Structure formats: C-alpha cells, structure tokens
C-alpha cells in the first residue's frame, strides 16, 4: 500500500489538472516545474506531493485511453 494523500493535495492537483492539464505529463520532474510555476507554496514537500500525484493521475488517464 502507498501513502495516503490529503484532501488538500487532491484538491490542488485537481484544480491544476482542470486549468493546466495540457502541461501536466507523466514525468515527475516536468510536473515539479509546472507546479512550482503555478503554486505559490514555499514547501518543497507539498510541491513534490502534488507533482507526484498529478503524474500518477495522468498515467491512469493515459492508460484508460
């Protein structure tokens, strides 16, 4: 079993995917850059959690298509 994501991480990721979904990729490194560009958080941990969750969601979307 993996780590559980908080509601905050899920909410922010969903908002980013809705507004900037075309820039989100399955690459964690690319997503870190996108998240740091659009998120005003100083926390690297929060940025990384959001980038990782976004990559995981994008992989799931690509796999179902």
XYZ file of C-alpha atoms in Angstrom:
65
model
C 0.000 0.000 0.000
C 1.134 3.521 -0.758
C 0.960 6.729 1.139
C -2.412 8.364 1.630
C -2.809 11.797 0.003
C -4.559 14.536 1.967
C -7.635 16.387 0.761
C -5.505 19.480 0.247
C -3.121 17.688 -2.131
C -6.013 16.139 -4.049
C -7.903 19.441 -4.286
C -4.895 21.433 -5.512
C -3.965 18.709 -8.005
C -7.499 18.551 -9.370
C -7.551 22.340 -9.797
C -4.197 22.272 -11.603
C -5.329 19.413 -13.837
C -8.502 21.329 -14.744
C -6.757 24.610 -15.528
C -3.355 23.464 -16.820
C -3.993 19.836 -17.704
C -2.263 20.112 -21.062
C 1.049 20.921 -19.318
C 0.826 18.044 -16.827
C 2.730 14.963 -18.026
C 3.539 11.503 -16.705
C 7.018 12.785 -15.787
C 7.501 13.744 -12.144
C 10.383 16.120 -12.986
C 8.340 18.027 -15.560
C 5.394 18.248 -13.178
C 7.603 19.723 -10.448
C 8.404 22.636 -12.751
C 4.754 23.164 -13.671
C 3.592 23.021 -10.051
C 6.271 25.427 -8.823
C 5.325 27.820 -11.642
C 1.617 27.937 -10.745
C 1.727 27.309 -6.977
C 2.821 29.970 -4.507
C 3.871 27.478 -1.837
C 7.332 27.608 -0.295
C 7.133 23.961 0.765
C 9.141 21.573 -1.415
C 7.402 18.625 0.194
C 3.959 19.896 -0.799
C 5.191 20.676 -4.327
C 6.617 17.167 -4.685
C 3.479 15.509 -3.345
C 1.305 17.419 -5.818
C 3.666 16.722 -8.733
C 3.771 13.013 -7.921
C 0.017 12.735 -7.528
C -0.505 14.606 -10.806
C 1.863 12.218 -12.601
C 0.043 9.235 -11.163
C -3.360 10.599 -12.230
C -2.058 11.392 -15.721
C -0.660 7.844 -16.093
C -4.059 6.480 -15.130
C -5.803 8.709 -17.675
C -3.388 7.725 -20.448
C -3.728 4.019 -19.643
C -7.517 4.085 -19.959
C -7.480 5.773 -23.379
